[in-house]
Structure formats: structure tokens, C-alpha cells
């Protein structure tokens, strides 16, 4: 007798090739119009599923998990960050959680580098000038930004993405500094020519550009707090492609408005999709709609990982990208 196929609920529209393969392998319920599910719709979906495939836009919190019943066994998240899932409650309820690490590293590092270049060199401002029709031509002192080459970049979080940013940064003549929970292996440190700062506070006070590349966890919530942001030098730029919650967005906005730091490149926000309206008014800020890993290739690779995680799990094995609370 053929084995019953697991019910897999996918909360958002995924690339066609991934959805087709999922339909072939599992009893898959798709979200064709891609409208984010409300909390009650999420609960309803979770009650009927053996496997859920959520994304960063779904809050799989205690309330949702408390009402899932006994059916849900796997949350195969489409993405690397798992801060939208209550891992402790999932564990207590015997639900396995997986993510998609590795396949979005290079794309996210590219976007980080793009912001590191865009803000000091006033890329978005220049583009806006042309589109507004008010460009009157080249001038020796017009649109002057700041040089990247020779500056100090402080990376917060030297994991996969942080290291990929460091490699790119070396090519642009930046000297690489980093703060991490643990010092990385000396071989990697040597390869990246990176300087380790055990004290985040001290590193912040000495950098020209800061890039946040750590996950959002209880320990990194507002890691860049109002107090720490004040340690930055006024010519410093901040780039964030990790999670909005890592920076106190209100404090950052206040400092940008007051000219206490030079500028910011933000791909993520504390209350997405809401963006502090004061940020939108500023010229020295480049704002992107959480698109760090948004490449077609990356999304397909993420989908492949989701499929492999589900398939391995339903075949009775430990999925390759199982997430444990102890990892964070
Ligand atoms: C993803 C991300 O696009 O994977 C992550 O952690 O932040 C994004 O790049 C998103 O999470 C998909 O759910």
C-alpha cells in the first residue's frame, strides 16, 4: 500500500519550480495569492498540517504553537533566521524546526557590501537627483562622499555572512575588525586579516563603518542600544542586513537626525514592514525592503533545502538543517 503523503502547508508563494516539486512529493497546500496569513489563519493552517513551511513574515509564537494540536511535527522554515519561531515551545511540544543556512550567504554579503558602498558614496542620493530632473551637471565639489579604501570596517557577528562580507571588504581596501561571541579560528582570522575585539564597546569607538551580521536572539536584541550607539564616532556609518531588532531603531534615527553619525544603510527594520517615517526623510540613509537574499537562484536553493529537510524528516531521519536552541 502506498504510504500516505504528509500534509505540507506553505504560508507564502515560493518559486514555481519549488512549488511544483513539493506538489509532486507531498500533499502540499500552497498560498497562491501570497497574502501573509493572519494569526488565526496561521493557527488554522498549523492544525491541519503535518509540516509547516513558514517564512520570516509568520510569527510562530507560543499562542500559535499552543493550538496546533498533535499533528504538526515539523516546521521547515524558508530562511536562515529563526527569530520568528518560539524554539523553546516547539521543542516542548516535540516539533522539529529546520532552516536554510548557507545558501543565502553570498547574496546577503553582496547586499551588505552594496550598502557599505552606497551610503558613503551617496549612490541613492545621486540617483534621486537625476530622477528629480534637477541635476545641472558635473561640479568639482558636488555630490562629494567619503572614500571607502583605507577605512576600518567593524563586523558584528563573524559567522558565515560576516566572513563573506570580510572577504569582499578586503578587496575594497577596508581593514577588517570584528566582534563575535567567540573568537574565530586563527586560520580564518589570518585569511581575513581580521582584528578581533573582545569588547564591542571598544570596537565601536574606533570604527569608520559598522556592519551588523549576527542573528537576532534574546542576547542580541538592541545590541546596538542607545548607549552603545553613542560610542560611535560622528563620521561613522552603520549598515544592517541582519535583523532590525539588533539596533535600537528609534535611538539610531534620533542620532541620524541630529547628525551624530554620518549615515546608515538599512535592509531590515525593527517593525517590518513599518519604517520610521523620520528615516524616510533623511538623505544620508539608504533604505531597502529586506532584500538581502532576494535572488532567484537563492530562493530556489532555499526551497531545495526546505524540500530536503522535509523529505529526510518524513523518511525517518534527522533533517540536515535541524535548529537547536543551543545554536543561538
Ligand atoms: C529571507 C532572511 O529572505 O533568511 C533569513 O533569515 O532574513 C531573509 O533573507 C527570509 O528570512 C525568508 O523567510
CSV table of C-alpha atoms and ligand atoms in Angstrom, one decimal:
chain,number,residue,atom,x,y,z
A,1,UNK,CA,0.0,0.0,0.0
A,2,UNK,CA,1.3,3.4,-0.9
A,3,UNK,CA,2.5,5.5,2.1
A,4,UNK,CA,0.2,8.4,3.0
A,5,UNK,CA,1.8,11.7,1.9
A,6,UNK,CA,2.3,14.3,4.6
A,7,UNK,CA,0.2,17.4,4.5
A,8,UNK,CA,2.6,20.3,4.0
A,9,UNK,CA,1.3,23.9,4.4
A,10,UNK,CA,3.3,26.6,2.7
A,11,UNK,CA,2.5,30.0,4.0
A,12,UNK,CA,3.8,32.2,1.1
A,13,UNK,CA,4.3,31.9,-2.6
A,14,UNK,CA,7.6,30.1,-3.4
A,15,UNK,CA,9.4,29.9,-6.8
A,16,UNK,CA,7.3,27.8,-9.3
A,17,UNK,CA,9.9,25.0,-9.6
A,18,UNK,CA,9.9,24.6,-5.8
A,19,UNK,CA,6.1,24.5,-5.5
A,20,UNK,CA,5.8,22.0,-8.4
A,21,UNK,CA,8.3,19.7,-6.8
A,22,UNK,CA,6.6,20.0,-3.4
A,23,UNK,CA,3.3,19.1,-5.1
A,24,UNK,CA,4.9,16.0,-6.6
A,25,UNK,CA,6.4,14.8,-3.3
A,26,UNK,CA,3.8,15.9,-0.6
A,27,UNK,CA,0.2,16.7,-0.1
A,28,UNK,CA,1.1,20.4,-0.4
A,29,UNK,CA,-1.2,23.3,0.3
A,30,UNK,CA,0.0,26.5,-1.5
A,31,UNK,CA,-0.7,30.1,-0.9
A,32,UNK,CA,-1.2,31.2,-4.5
A,33,UNK,CA,-2.0,34.9,-3.9
A,34,UNK,CA,0.9,35.3,-1.4
A,35,UNK,CA,-1.1,37.2,1.1
A,36,UNK,CA,0.6,36.9,4.5
A,37,UNK,CA,-1.6,34.8,6.9
A,38,UNK,CA,-3.2,36.4,9.9
A,39,UNK,CA,-2.6,34.8,13.3
A,40,UNK,CA,-5.9,32.9,13.2
A,41,UNK,CA,-5.2,31.7,9.6
A,42,UNK,CA,-1.8,30.5,10.8
A,43,UNK,CA,-3.3,28.6,13.7
A,44,UNK,CA,-5.9,27.1,11.3
A,45,UNK,CA,-3.1,26.1,8.9
A,46,UNK,CA,-1.0,24.6,11.7
A,47,UNK,CA,-3.9,22.5,12.9
A,48,UNK,CA,-4.3,20.7,9.6
A,49,UNK,CA,-0.6,20.3,8.7
A,50,UNK,CA,2.0,17.6,9.4
A,51,UNK,CA,4.6,20.0,8.2
A,52,UNK,CA,4.5,23.8,8.0
A,53,UNK,CA,6.8,25.9,5.8
A,54,UNK,CA,6.7,29.4,7.2
A,55,UNK,CA,8.8,32.5,6.4
A,56,UNK,CA,10.1,35.4,8.3
A,57,UNK,CA,6.7,37.1,8.0
A,58,UNK,CA,4.9,34.4,10.1
A,59,UNK,CA,5.1,34.7,13.9
A,60,UNK,CA,5.1,31.1,15.1
A,61,UNK,CA,4.8,32.1,18.7
A,62,UNK,CA,3.5,30.4,21.9
A,63,UNK,CA,-0.1,31.3,21.1
A,64,UNK,CA,0.1,29.6,17.6
A,65,UNK,CA,2.1,26.6,18.8
A,66,UNK,CA,-0.3,26.1,21.8
A,67,UNK,CA,-3.2,25.5,19.4
A,68,UNK,CA,-1.5,23.3,16.8
A,69,UNK,CA,-2.9,20.0,18.2
A,70,UNK,CA,-0.8,16.9,17.9
A,71,UNK,CA,-0.5,16.7,14.2
A,72,UNK,CA,2.2,19.2,13.4
A,73,UNK,CA,5.7,17.5,13.7
A,74,UNK,CA,8.0,19.7,11.6
A,75,UNK,CA,8.4,23.4,11.0
A,76,UNK,CA,10.6,23.6,7.9
A,77,UNK,CA,11.2,27.4,7.7
A,78,UNK,CA,12.1,29.0,4.4
A,79,UNK,CA,15.0,31.2,5.6
A,80,UNK,CA,18.0,31.2,7.8
A,81,UNK,CA,16.9,33.4,10.7
A,82,UNK,CA,14.5,31.6,13.1
A,83,UNK,CA,13.7,34.5,15.4
A,84,UNK,CA,10.0,34.3,14.2
A,85,UNK,CA,9.7,30.9,15.8
A,86,UNK,CA,9.4,30.1,19.5
A,87,UNK,CA,12.0,27.4,19.6
A,88,UNK,CA,11.6,26.5,23.2
A,89,UNK,CA,7.9,25.9,22.9
A,90,UNK,CA,8.4,24.0,19.7
A,91,UNK,CA,10.9,21.7,21.5
A,92,UNK,CA,8.5,21.2,24.4
A,93,UNK,CA,5.8,20.2,22.0
A,94,UNK,CA,8.1,17.8,20.2
A,95,UNK,CA,8.1,19.8,17.0
A,96,UNK,CA,11.3,19.7,15.0
A,97,UNK,CA,12.5,23.0,13.4
A,98,UNK,CA,14.7,23.4,10.4
A,99,UNK,CA,16.1,26.4,8.4
A,100,UNK,CA,18.0,27.0,5.2
A,101,UNK,CA,21.6,28.1,6.2
A,102,UNK,CA,24.5,28.6,3.8
A,103,UNK,CA,22.6,29.2,0.5
A,104,UNK,CA,22.0,32.9,1.1
A,105,UNK,CA,25.4,33.8,2.5
A,106,UNK,CA,26.9,35.2,-0.7
A,107,UNK,CA,23.8,37.1,-1.8
A,108,UNK,CA,23.4,38.7,1.6
A,109,UNK,CA,27.1,39.6,1.8
A,110,UNK,CA,26.8,41.2,-1.7
A,111,UNK,CA,24.0,43.4,-0.5
A,112,UNK,CA,25.9,44.3,2.7
A,113,UNK,CA,28.8,45.4,0.5
A,114,UNK,CA,26.5,47.3,-1.8
A,115,UNK,CA,25.2,49.3,1.2
A,116,UNK,CA,28.7,49.8,2.5
A,117,UNK,CA,29.5,51.4,-0.8
A,118,UNK,CA,26.1,53.1,-1.4
A,119,UNK,CA,25.9,55.2,1.8
A,120,UNK,CA,29.3,56.9,1.9
A,121,UNK,CA,29.3,57.4,-1.9
A,122,UNK,CA,25.8,58.8,-1.8
A,123,UNK,CA,24.6,56.4,-4.5
A,124,UNK,CA,20.8,56.7,-3.8
A,125,UNK,CA,21.0,60.5,-3.4
A,126,UNK,CA,22.7,60.8,-6.8
A,127,UNK,CA,20.1,58.6,-8.4
A,128,UNK,CA,17.3,60.7,-6.9
A,129,UNK,CA,19.0,63.9,-8.2
A,130,UNK,CA,18.9,62.7,-11.8
A,131,UNK,CA,15.3,61.3,-11.5
A,132,UNK,CA,14.1,64.6,-10.0
A,133,UNK,CA,15.3,66.4,-13.1
A,134,UNK,CA,17.3,68.9,-11.0
A,135,UNK,CA,20.8,67.8,-12.0
A,136,UNK,CA,22.6,70.8,-13.6
A,137,UNK,CA,25.8,69.0,-14.5
A,138,UNK,CA,29.2,67.9,-13.0
A,139,UNK,CA,30.8,70.1,-10.5
A,140,UNK,CA,34.2,69.8,-8.7
A,141,UNK,CA,32.6,70.0,-5.3
A,142,UNK,CA,29.2,68.5,-6.0
A,143,UNK,CA,28.0,65.2,-4.6
A,144,UNK,CA,31.1,64.6,-2.6
A,145,UNK,CA,31.0,61.5,-0.5
A,146,UNK,CA,33.7,59.7,1.5
A,147,UNK,CA,36.4,57.2,0.4
A,148,UNK,CA,36.0,53.5,1.3
A,149,UNK,CA,39.6,52.4,0.7
A,150,UNK,CA,41.7,52.5,3.8
A,151,UNK,CA,38.8,52.8,6.2
A,152,UNK,CA,38.1,50.5,9.2
A,153,UNK,CA,35.1,48.2,9.0
A,154,UNK,CA,33.8,46.7,12.2
A,155,UNK,CA,31.7,43.5,11.7
A,156,UNK,CA,29.4,42.4,14.5
A,157,UNK,CA,28.9,38.7,14.1
A,158,UNK,CA,31.7,36.8,12.3
A,159,UNK,CA,29.6,33.8,11.1
A,160,UNK,CA,29.1,32.7,7.5
A,161,UNK,CA,27.7,36.1,6.3
A,162,UNK,CA,30.2,38.2,8.4
A,163,UNK,CA,33.1,36.2,6.9
A,164,UNK,CA,31.8,36.6,3.4
A,165,UNK,CA,31.5,40.4,4.0
A,166,UNK,CA,35.0,40.5,5.3
A,167,UNK,CA,36.4,38.8,2.2
A,168,UNK,CA,34.7,41.3,0.0
A,169,UNK,CA,35.7,44.2,2.2
A,170,UNK,CA,39.4,43.3,1.9
A,171,UNK,CA,39.0,43.7,-1.9
A,172,UNK,CA,37.8,47.2,-1.4
A,173,UNK,CA,40.8,48.1,0.8
A,174,UNK,CA,38.9,48.2,4.1
A,175,UNK,CA,40.7,46.9,7.2
A,176,UNK,CA,38.6,44.3,8.8
A,177,UNK,CA,37.7,44.3,12.6
A,178,UNK,CA,35.2,42.1,14.3
A,179,UNK,CA,33.4,41.3,17.5
A,180,UNK,CA,31.9,37.9,18.0
A,181,UNK,CA,30.7,35.8,20.9
A,182,UNK,CA,33.8,33.6,20.3
A,183,UNK,CA,37.0,34.5,18.6
A,184,UNK,CA,37.1,32.7,15.2
A,185,UNK,CA,39.8,30.1,14.3
A,186,UNK,CA,43.2,31.7,13.9
A,187,UNK,CA,43.5,30.4,10.3
A,188,UNK,CA,40.3,32.2,9.3
A,189,UNK,CA,41.4,35.3,11.2
A,190,UNK,CA,44.7,35.3,9.3
A,191,UNK,CA,43.0,34.7,5.9
A,192,UNK,CA,40.6,37.7,6.5
A,193,UNK,CA,43.4,39.7,8.1
A,194,UNK,CA,40.8,40.5,10.7
A,195,UNK,CA,41.4,42.1,14.1
A,196,UNK,CA,39.3,40.6,17.0
A,197,UNK,CA,37.8,43.0,19.6
A,198,UNK,CA,36.6,41.2,22.7
A,199,UNK,CA,35.0,44.4,23.8
A,200,UNK,CA,32.2,45.5,21.5
A,201,UNK,CA,32.2,48.9,23.2
A,202,UNK,CA,35.8,49.5,22.4
A,203,UNK,CA,35.5,48.3,18.8
A,204,UNK,CA,32.5,50.7,18.2
A,205,UNK,CA,34.5,53.7,19.3
A,206,UNK,CA,37.3,53.0,16.8
A,207,UNK,CA,35.5,52.2,13.5
A,208,UNK,CA,34.5,54.1,10.4
A,209,UNK,CA,31.8,51.7,9.3
A,210,UNK,CA,29.9,49.1,11.3
A,211,UNK,CA,28.1,46.2,9.7
A,212,UNK,CA,25.7,44.0,11.8
A,213,UNK,CA,25.8,40.4,10.7
A,214,UNK,CA,24.6,38.5,13.8
A,215,UNK,CA,21.3,36.7,14.2
A,216,UNK,CA,18.5,38.2,16.3
A,217,UNK,CA,18.3,36.4,19.6
A,218,UNK,CA,17.4,37.5,23.2
A,219,UNK,CA,21.2,38.2,23.6
A,220,UNK,CA,21.4,40.4,20.5
A,221,UNK,CA,18.2,42.3,20.9
A,222,UNK,CA,19.2,46.0,20.8
A,223,UNK,CA,22.8,45.0,20.9
A,224,UNK,CA,23.4,48.4,19.4
A,225,UNK,CA,21.5,50.2,22.2
A,226,UNK,CA,21.2,54.0,22.6
A,227,UNK,CA,24.2,53.8,25.0
A,228,UNK,CA,26.4,51.8,22.5
A,229,UNK,CA,25.4,53.9,19.5
A,230,UNK,CA,26.7,57.0,21.4
A,231,UNK,CA,30.1,55.4,21.4
A,232,UNK,CA,30.4,55.7,17.6
A,233,UNK,CA,32.4,58.5,16.1
A,234,UNK,CA,30.3,61.1,14.3
A,235,UNK,CA,31.9,60.2,10.9
A,236,UNK,CA,30.8,56.5,11.3
A,237,UNK,CA,28.3,54.7,9.0
A,238,UNK,CA,26.1,51.8,10.0
A,239,UNK,CA,24.9,49.0,7.7
A,240,UNK,CA,22.3,46.4,8.8
A,241,UNK,CA,21.4,43.4,6.7
A,242,UNK,CA,20.7,41.0,9.7
A,243,UNK,CA,17.6,41.9,11.7
A,244,UNK,CA,16.1,45.3,12.7
A,245,UNK,CA,15.8,44.3,16.3
A,246,UNK,CA,19.6,44.2,16.7
A,247,UNK,CA,19.7,48.0,16.6
A,248,UNK,CA,17.5,50.4,18.7
A,249,UNK,CA,15.9,51.9,15.6
A,250,UNK,CA,14.5,54.9,17.5
A,251,UNK,CA,17.9,55.8,19.0
A,252,UNK,CA,19.6,55.3,15.7
A,253,UNK,CA,17.0,57.6,14.0
A,254,UNK,CA,17.5,60.3,16.6
A,255,UNK,CA,21.2,60.2,16.1
A,256,UNK,CA,20.9,60.4,12.3
A,257,UNK,CA,18.5,63.3,12.6
A,258,UNK,CA,20.9,65.1,15.0
A,259,UNK,CA,23.9,64.4,12.7
A,260,UNK,CA,25.6,62.4,15.5
A,261,UNK,CA,26.6,59.7,13.0
A,262,UNK,CA,27.2,60.0,9.3
A,263,UNK,CA,24.6,57.7,7.7
A,264,UNK,CA,23.0,54.3,7.6
A,265,UNK,CA,22.2,51.6,5.1
A,266,UNK,CA,19.3,49.5,6.3
A,267,UNK,CA,17.8,46.4,4.7
A,268,UNK,CA,15.9,45.4,7.8
A,269,UNK,CA,13.8,47.2,10.3
A,270,UNK,CA,12.6,46.7,13.9
A,271,UNK,CA,8.8,46.6,13.0
A,272,UNK,CA,8.7,45.4,9.4
A,273,UNK,CA,7.1,46.4,7.1
A,274,UNK,CA,6.8,49.6,9.1
A,275,UNK,CA,9.7,52.0,8.7
A,276,UNK,CA,10.3,55.0,11.0
A,277,UNK,CA,8.9,58.0,8.9
A,278,UNK,CA,11.8,60.1,10.1
A,279,UNK,CA,14.3,57.8,8.4
A,280,UNK,CA,12.5,58.2,5.1
A,281,UNK,CA,13.0,62.0,5.2
A,282,UNK,CA,16.8,61.6,5.6
A,283,UNK,CA,19.2,61.9,2.6
A,284,UNK,CA,22.1,60.1,4.3
A,285,UNK,CA,20.2,56.9,4.7
A,286,UNK,CA,19.7,54.1,2.1
A,287,UNK,CA,16.6,52.0,2.8
A,288,UNK,CA,15.9,48.6,1.3
A,289,UNK,CA,12.8,46.3,1.7
A,290,UNK,CA,14.5,43.3,3.3
A,291,UNK,CA,16.0,42.1,0.0
A,292,UNK,CA,19.5,40.9,1.2
A,293,UNK,CA,18.9,37.4,0.0
A,294,UNK,CA,16.5,38.2,-2.8
A,295,UNK,CA,17.9,36.5,-5.8
A,296,UNK,CA,16.1,33.9,-7.9
A,297,UNK,CA,19.0,31.5,-7.5
A,298,UNK,CA,19.0,32.0,-3.7
A,299,UNK,CA,15.2,31.5,-3.4
A,300,UNK,CA,15.4,28.2,-5.4
A,301,UNK,CA,18.3,27.0,-3.3
A,302,UNK,CA,16.4,27.8,-0.1
A,303,UNK,CA,13.4,25.9,-1.5
A,304,UNK,CA,15.6,22.9,-2.3
A,305,UNK,CA,16.8,22.9,1.3
A,306,UNK,CA,13.3,23.0,2.6
A,307,UNK,CA,12.4,20.0,0.4
A,308,UNK,CA,15.4,18.1,1.6
A,309,UNK,CA,14.7,18.8,5.2
A,310,UNK,CA,11.0,17.7,4.8
A,311,UNK,CA,11.9,14.6,2.8
A,312,UNK,CA,14.6,13.5,5.2
A,313,UNK,CA,12.3,14.1,8.2
A,314,UNK,CA,9.3,12.2,6.8
A,315,UNK,CA,11.6,9.3,5.8
A,316,UNK,CA,12.5,9.0,9.5
A,317,UNK,CA,15.9,10.6,9.6
A,318,UNK,CA,17.3,13.7,11.3
A,319,UNK,CA,17.0,16.6,8.8
A,320,UNK,CA,20.3,18.2,7.8
A,321,UNK,CA,19.3,21.7,8.9
A,322,UNK,CA,17.8,20.9,12.3
A,323,UNK,CA,17.8,24.0,14.5
A,324,UNK,CA,18.5,23.7,18.2
A,325,UNK,CA,18.1,26.5,20.8
A,326,UNK,CA,21.7,25.9,21.9
A,327,UNK,CA,22.9,27.1,18.4
A,328,UNK,CA,22.0,30.6,19.4
B,1,LIG,C1,14.9,35.6,4.0
B,1,LIG,C2,16.4,36.3,5.9
B,1,LIG,O1,14.6,36.1,2.8
B,1,LIG,O2,16.8,34.0,5.8
B,1,LIG,C3,16.8,35.0,6.5
B,1,LIG,O3,17.0,34.9,7.7
B,1,LIG,O4,16.4,37.3,6.6
B,1,LIG,C4,15.9,36.6,4.6
B,1,LIG,O5,17.0,36.8,3.8
B,1,LIG,C5,13.7,35.4,4.8
B,1,LIG,O6,14.0,35.1,6.1
B,1,LIG,C6,12.8,34.4,4.3
B,1,LIG,O7,12.0,33.8,5.2
